[in-house]
XYZ file of C-alpha atoms in Angstrom:
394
model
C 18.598 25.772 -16.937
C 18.954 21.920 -16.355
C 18.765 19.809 -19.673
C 15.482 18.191 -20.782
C 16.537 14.045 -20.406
C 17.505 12.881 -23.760
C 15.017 10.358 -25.159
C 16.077 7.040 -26.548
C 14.841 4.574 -28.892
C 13.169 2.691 -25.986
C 9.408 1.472 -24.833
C 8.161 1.176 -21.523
C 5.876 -0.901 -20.193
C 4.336 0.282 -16.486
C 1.968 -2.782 -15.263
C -0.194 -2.389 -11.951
C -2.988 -4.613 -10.760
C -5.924 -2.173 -10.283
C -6.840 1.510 -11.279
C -7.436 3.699 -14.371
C -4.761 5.963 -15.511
C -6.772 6.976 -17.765
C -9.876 8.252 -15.501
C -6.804 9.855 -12.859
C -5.183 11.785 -15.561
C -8.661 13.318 -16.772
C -9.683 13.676 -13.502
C -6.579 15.430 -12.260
C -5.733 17.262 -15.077
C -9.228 18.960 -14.857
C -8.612 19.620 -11.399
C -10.528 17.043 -9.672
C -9.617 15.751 -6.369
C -7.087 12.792 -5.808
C -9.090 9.804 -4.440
C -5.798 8.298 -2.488
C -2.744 9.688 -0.937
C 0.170 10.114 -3.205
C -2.023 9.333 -6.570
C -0.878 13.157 -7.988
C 2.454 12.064 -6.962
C 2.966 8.354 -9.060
C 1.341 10.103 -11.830
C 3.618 12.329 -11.819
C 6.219 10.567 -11.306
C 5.129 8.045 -14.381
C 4.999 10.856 -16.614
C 8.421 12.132 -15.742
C 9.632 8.525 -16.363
C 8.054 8.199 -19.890
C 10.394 11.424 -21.070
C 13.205 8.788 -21.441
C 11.190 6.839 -23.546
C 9.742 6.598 -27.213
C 6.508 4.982 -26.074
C 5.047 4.634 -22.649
C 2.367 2.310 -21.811
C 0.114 2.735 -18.143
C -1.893 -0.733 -18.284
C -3.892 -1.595 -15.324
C -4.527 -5.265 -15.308
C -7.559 -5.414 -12.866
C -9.221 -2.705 -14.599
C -13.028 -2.083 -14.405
C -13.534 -1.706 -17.689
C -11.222 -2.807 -20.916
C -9.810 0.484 -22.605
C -7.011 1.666 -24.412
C -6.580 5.965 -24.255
C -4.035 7.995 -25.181
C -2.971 10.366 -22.492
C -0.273 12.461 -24.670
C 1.502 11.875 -28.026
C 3.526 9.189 -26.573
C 1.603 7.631 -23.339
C -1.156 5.541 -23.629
C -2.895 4.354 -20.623
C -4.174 0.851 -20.935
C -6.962 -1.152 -18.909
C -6.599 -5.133 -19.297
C -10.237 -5.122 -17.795
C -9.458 -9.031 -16.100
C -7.900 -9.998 -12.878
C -4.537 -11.766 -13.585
C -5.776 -14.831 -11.965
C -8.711 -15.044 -14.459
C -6.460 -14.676 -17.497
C -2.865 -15.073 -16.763
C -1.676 -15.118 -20.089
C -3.095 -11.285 -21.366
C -0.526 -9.468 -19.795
C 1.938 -11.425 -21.580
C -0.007 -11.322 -25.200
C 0.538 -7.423 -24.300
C 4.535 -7.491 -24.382
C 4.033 -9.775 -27.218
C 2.416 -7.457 -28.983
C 4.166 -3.648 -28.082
C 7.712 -5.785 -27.636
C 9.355 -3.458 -24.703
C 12.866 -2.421 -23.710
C 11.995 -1.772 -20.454
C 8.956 -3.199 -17.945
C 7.913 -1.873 -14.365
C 5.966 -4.361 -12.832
C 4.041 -3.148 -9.760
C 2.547 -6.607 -8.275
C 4.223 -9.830 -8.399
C 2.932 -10.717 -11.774
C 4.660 -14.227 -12.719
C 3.972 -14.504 -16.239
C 5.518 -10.971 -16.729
C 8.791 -11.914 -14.556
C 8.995 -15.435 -16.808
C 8.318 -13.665 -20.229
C 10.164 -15.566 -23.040
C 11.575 -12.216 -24.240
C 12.739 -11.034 -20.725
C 16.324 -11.860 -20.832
C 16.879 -9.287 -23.326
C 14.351 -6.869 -20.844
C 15.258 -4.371 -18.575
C 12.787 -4.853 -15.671
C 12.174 -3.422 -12.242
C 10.136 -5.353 -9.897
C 8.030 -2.409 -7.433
C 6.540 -4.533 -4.973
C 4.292 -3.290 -2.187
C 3.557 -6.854 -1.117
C 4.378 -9.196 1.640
C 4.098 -12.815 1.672
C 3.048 -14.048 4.694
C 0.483 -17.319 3.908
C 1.098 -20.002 5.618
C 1.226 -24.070 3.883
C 3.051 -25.988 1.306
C 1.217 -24.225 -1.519
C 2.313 -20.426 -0.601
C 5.431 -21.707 0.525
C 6.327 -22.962 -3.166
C 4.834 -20.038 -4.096
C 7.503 -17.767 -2.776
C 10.380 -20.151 -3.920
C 9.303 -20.081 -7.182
C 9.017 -15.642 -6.445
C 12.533 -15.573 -5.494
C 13.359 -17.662 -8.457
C 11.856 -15.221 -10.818
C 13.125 -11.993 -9.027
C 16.377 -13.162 -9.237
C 16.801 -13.292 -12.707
C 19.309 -11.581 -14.528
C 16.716 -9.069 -16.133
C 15.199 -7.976 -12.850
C 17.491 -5.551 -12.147
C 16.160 -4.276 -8.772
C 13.383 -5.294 -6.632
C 11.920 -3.043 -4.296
C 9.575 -3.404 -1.903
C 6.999 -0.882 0.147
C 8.872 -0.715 3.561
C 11.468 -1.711 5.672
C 10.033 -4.849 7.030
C 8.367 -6.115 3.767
C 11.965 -5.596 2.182
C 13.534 -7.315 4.458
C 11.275 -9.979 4.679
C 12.159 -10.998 0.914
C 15.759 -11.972 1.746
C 14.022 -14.344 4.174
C 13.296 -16.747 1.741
C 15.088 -16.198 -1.144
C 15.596 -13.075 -3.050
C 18.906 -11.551 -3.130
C 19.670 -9.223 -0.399
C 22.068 -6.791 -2.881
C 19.123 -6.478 -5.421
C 16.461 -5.478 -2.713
C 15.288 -2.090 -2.145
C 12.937 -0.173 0.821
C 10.770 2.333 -0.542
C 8.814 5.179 0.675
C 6.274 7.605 -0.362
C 7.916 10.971 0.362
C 7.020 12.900 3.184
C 5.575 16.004 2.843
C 6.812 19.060 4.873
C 3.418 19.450 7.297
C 2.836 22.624 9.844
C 3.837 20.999 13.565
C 0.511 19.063 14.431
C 0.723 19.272 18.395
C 0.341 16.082 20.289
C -3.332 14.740 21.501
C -4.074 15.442 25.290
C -6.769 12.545 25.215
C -9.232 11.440 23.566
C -12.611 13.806 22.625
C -15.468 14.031 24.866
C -18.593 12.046 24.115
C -18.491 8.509 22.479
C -14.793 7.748 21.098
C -14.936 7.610 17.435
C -13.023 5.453 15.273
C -11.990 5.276 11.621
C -10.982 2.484 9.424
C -9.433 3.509 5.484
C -8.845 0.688 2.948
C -10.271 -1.776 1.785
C -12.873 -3.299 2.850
C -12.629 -7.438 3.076
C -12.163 -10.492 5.289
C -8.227 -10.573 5.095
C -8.217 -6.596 6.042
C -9.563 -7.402 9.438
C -12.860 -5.753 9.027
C -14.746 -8.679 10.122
C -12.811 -8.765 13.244
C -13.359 -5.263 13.441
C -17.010 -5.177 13.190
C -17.341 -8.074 15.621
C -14.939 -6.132 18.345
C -17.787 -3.207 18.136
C -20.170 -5.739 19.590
C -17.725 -6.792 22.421
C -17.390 -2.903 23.369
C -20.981 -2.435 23.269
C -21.390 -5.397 25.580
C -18.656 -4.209 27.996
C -20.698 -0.453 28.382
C -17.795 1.100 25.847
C -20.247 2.012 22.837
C -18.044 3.674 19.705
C -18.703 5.023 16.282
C -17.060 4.199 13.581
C -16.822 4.855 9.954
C -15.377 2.716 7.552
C -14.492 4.091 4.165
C -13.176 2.091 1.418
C -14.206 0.141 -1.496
C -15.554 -3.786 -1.119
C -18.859 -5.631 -0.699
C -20.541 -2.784 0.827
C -23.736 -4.686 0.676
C -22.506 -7.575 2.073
C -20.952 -5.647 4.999
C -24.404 -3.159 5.319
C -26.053 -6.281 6.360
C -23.502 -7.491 8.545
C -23.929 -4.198 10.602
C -27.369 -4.804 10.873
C -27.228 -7.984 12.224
C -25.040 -6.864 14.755
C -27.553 -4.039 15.403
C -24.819 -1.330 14.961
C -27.194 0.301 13.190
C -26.522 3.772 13.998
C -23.048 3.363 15.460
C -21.284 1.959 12.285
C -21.270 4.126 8.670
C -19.881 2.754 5.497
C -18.974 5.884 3.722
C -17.412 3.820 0.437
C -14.478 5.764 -1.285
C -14.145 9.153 -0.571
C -11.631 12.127 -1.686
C -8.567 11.639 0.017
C -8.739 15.468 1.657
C -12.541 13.833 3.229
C -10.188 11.103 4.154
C -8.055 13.169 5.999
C -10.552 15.065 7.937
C -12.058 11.829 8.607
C -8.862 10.551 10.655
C -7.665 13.631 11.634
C -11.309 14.318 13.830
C -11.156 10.696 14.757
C -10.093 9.412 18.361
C -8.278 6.417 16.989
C -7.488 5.160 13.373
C -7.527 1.073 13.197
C -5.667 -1.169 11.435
C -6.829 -4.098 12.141
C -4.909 -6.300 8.827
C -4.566 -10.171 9.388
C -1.376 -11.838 8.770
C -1.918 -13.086 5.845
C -2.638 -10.318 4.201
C 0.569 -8.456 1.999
C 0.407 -5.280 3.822
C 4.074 -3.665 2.888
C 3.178 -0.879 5.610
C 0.048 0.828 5.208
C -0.252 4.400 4.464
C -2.950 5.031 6.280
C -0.491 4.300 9.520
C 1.727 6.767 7.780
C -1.160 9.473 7.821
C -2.365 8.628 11.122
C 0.696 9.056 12.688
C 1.554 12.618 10.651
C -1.483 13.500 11.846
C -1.006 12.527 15.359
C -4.071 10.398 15.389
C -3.408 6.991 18.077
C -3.868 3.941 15.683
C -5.010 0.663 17.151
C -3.002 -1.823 15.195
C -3.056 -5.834 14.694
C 0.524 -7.292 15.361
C 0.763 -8.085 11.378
C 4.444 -8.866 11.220
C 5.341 -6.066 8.224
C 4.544 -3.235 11.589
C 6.770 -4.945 14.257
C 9.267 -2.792 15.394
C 7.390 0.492 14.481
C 3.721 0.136 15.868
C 4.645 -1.133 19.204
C 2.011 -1.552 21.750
C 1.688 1.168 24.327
C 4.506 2.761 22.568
C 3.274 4.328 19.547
C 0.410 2.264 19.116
C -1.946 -0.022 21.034
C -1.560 -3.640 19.038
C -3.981 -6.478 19.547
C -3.687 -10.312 18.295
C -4.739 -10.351 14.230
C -7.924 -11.785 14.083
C -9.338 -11.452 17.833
C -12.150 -9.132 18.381
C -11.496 -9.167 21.967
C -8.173 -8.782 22.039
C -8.710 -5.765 19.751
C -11.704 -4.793 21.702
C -9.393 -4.583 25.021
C -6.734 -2.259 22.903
C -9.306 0.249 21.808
C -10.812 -0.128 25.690
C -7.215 0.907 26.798
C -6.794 4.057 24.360
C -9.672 5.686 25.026
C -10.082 5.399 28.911
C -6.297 5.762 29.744
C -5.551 9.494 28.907
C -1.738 9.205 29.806
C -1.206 6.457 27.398
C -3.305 8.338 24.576
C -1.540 11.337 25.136
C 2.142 9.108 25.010
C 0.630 7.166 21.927
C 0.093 10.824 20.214
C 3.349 12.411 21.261
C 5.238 8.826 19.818
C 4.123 9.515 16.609
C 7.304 10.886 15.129
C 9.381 7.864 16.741
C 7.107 5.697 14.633
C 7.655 7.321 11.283
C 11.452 8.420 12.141
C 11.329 4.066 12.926
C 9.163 3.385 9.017
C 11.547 5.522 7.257
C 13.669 4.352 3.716
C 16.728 6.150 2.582
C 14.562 5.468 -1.122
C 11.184 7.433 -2.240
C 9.210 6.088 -5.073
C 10.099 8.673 -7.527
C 14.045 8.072 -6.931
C 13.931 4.145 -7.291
C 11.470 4.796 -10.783
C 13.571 7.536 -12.269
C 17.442 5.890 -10.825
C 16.484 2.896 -12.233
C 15.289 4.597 -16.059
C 18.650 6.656 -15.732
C 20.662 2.906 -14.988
C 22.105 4.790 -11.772
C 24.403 2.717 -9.482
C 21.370 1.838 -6.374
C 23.466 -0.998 -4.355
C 24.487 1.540 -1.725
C 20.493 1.234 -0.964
C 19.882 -2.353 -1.100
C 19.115 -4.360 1.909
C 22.598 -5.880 2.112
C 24.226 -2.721 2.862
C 21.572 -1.443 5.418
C 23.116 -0.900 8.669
C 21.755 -2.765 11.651
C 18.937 -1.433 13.948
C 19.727 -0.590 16.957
């Protein structure tokens, strides 16, 4: 029988920017339903992590709500109930105040990374983020990131993804202290390749958020187009936003009818929902700091042809007429003409479909969540997985 990890004196601090550990691990552990992919999984993981430690803290910065529950003798889940923006300083009154050995910070949280005590501060920077603004401002923005991650106490930075990983050494950050991360991938029965699309109207799904930068507007708008060119779709869009905001929008495009806003749903309703679907889209602008997205990653376990924007974090792996069909960020028309393509060109569905396992073979990291968290709590030796010593692409 394998050795329960030894604990040491030591207190971790786990900081994300939105969530409620404390409503997942009652939910959960009461056998609720997870509400994202992987959410069973980082809990989990997070309370496998907090055996090494004396205390654990799970704050949520962006929290709806300002609470502080104990999950189990020595966790305590945490809700800041303020966006970092709108108080920058409260995460670092926190470490003031519960003085850590070790931080996790899950967003790039400056004030955290510049913390007066951090040179003395184990800390591992989990990024799912990419930085792709354009101007002076954002550009100083990222110097100033690199800057930060670089420091001596950031141990290892990793980011969601080949691409976004990468895409740190680009302006900065040190190539031997940057990781790719993954989810892991879950051993699935063989899902058999689409033959074309469903009879009837093609239907379409969109799963995230739901905002501007996301491409949802652009989205929306490229319904119209079809509808004008004879190619009428549904779609449903689930994910949390201004749901009022975008309920009106769809009525003044008179999609009444032909566009639902489900809001969140279970992730297993989330599943059906693309797995039934003709085409998932992901239709992100390039500004926004997509790592890569996971629903991609389910869409393409699940065989399902995603029509995706040419956001720079899924070049190489969500190539058009390849293993996607990819339209200009931004352009309803352009992404009106890609979803045009998928569903009245049954070879290039079917291709699309059977191309899925080139695409995720293509998005795969040598590093899953879990390993990065717990290698890094254990002080394991990770260079061998850093950027630097990545071998070329062919």
């Amino acid at each position: 029988m394998a050795e329960a990890p030894a604990v040491s004196p030591r207190r971790l601090v786990f900081l994300q920017y939105n969530g409620d550990y404390a409503e997942i691990f009652r939910r959960l552990g009461t056998g609720g339903a997870e509400t994202y992919g992987n959410q069973r999984y980082v809990l989990d993981m997070l309370l496998a992590a907090s055996e090494r430690f004396e205390r654990t803290w799970l704050v949520t910065h962006h929290s709806d709500r300002a609470f502080t529950a104990p999950l189990t003798d020595t966790v305590t889940a945490v809700g800041f109930g303020v966006a970092p923006h709108h108080d920058p300083h409260r995460a670092v009154q926190f470490l003031d105040e519960v003085d850590p050995t070790d931080i996790i910070v899950h967003f790039p949280c400056a004030p955290v990374l510049r913390w007066r005590r951090a040179a003395g501060v184990r800390t591992l920077a989990l990024l799912a983020d990419s930085f792709n603004r354009r101007g002076a401002k954002a550009r100083l923005r990222r110097l100033q990131l690199a800057r930060d991650l670089n420091r001596p106490a950031v141990t290892w930075v990793g980011n969601h993804g080949q691409n976004a990983a990468r895409a740190l050494t680009t302006w900065g950050v040190h190539a031997d202290k940057v990781l790719a991360w993954d989810y892991p991938r879950e051993a699935r029965a063989a899902v058999e390749p689409r033959q074309g699309p469903r009879s009837g109207r093609p239907r379409l799904v969109y799963v995230g958020l739901v905002c501007f930068d996301k491409g949802v507007d652009c989205l929306l708008e490229s319904c119209v187009v079809l509808r004008n060119r004879g190619c009428e779709v549904d779609l449903q869009i689930i994910g949390d936003g201004d749901l009022e905001q975008y309920a009106a929008d769809v009525r003044r495009k008179r999609l009444d009818g032909r566009v639902r806003l489900s809001g969140r749903l279970p992730h297993d309703d989330v599943e059906r929902a693309m797995r039934t679907a003709d085409a998932v889209v992901v239709p992100s602008l390039h500004h926004y700091g997509e790592g890569f997205p996971l629903t991609a990653l389910e869409a393409l376990t699940l065989r399902t042809p995603i029509a995706a924007s040419d956001h720079p974090m899924f070049r190489d792996i969500l190539v058009d007429g390849d293993t996607a069909v990819v339209h200009r960020a931004g352009d309803p028309l352009s992404l009106a003409r890609s979803i045009e393509r998928l569903v009245s060109d049954p070879a290039l569905y079917r291709r699309i479909s059977e191309r899925s396992e080139t695409a995720l073979e293509r998005s795969r990291t040598a590093m899953t969540m879990d390993r990065l968290v717990l290698g890094w709590v254990d002080g394991a030796d990770l260079s061998k997985y850093t950027v630097a010593r990545e071998r070329p692409r062919r």
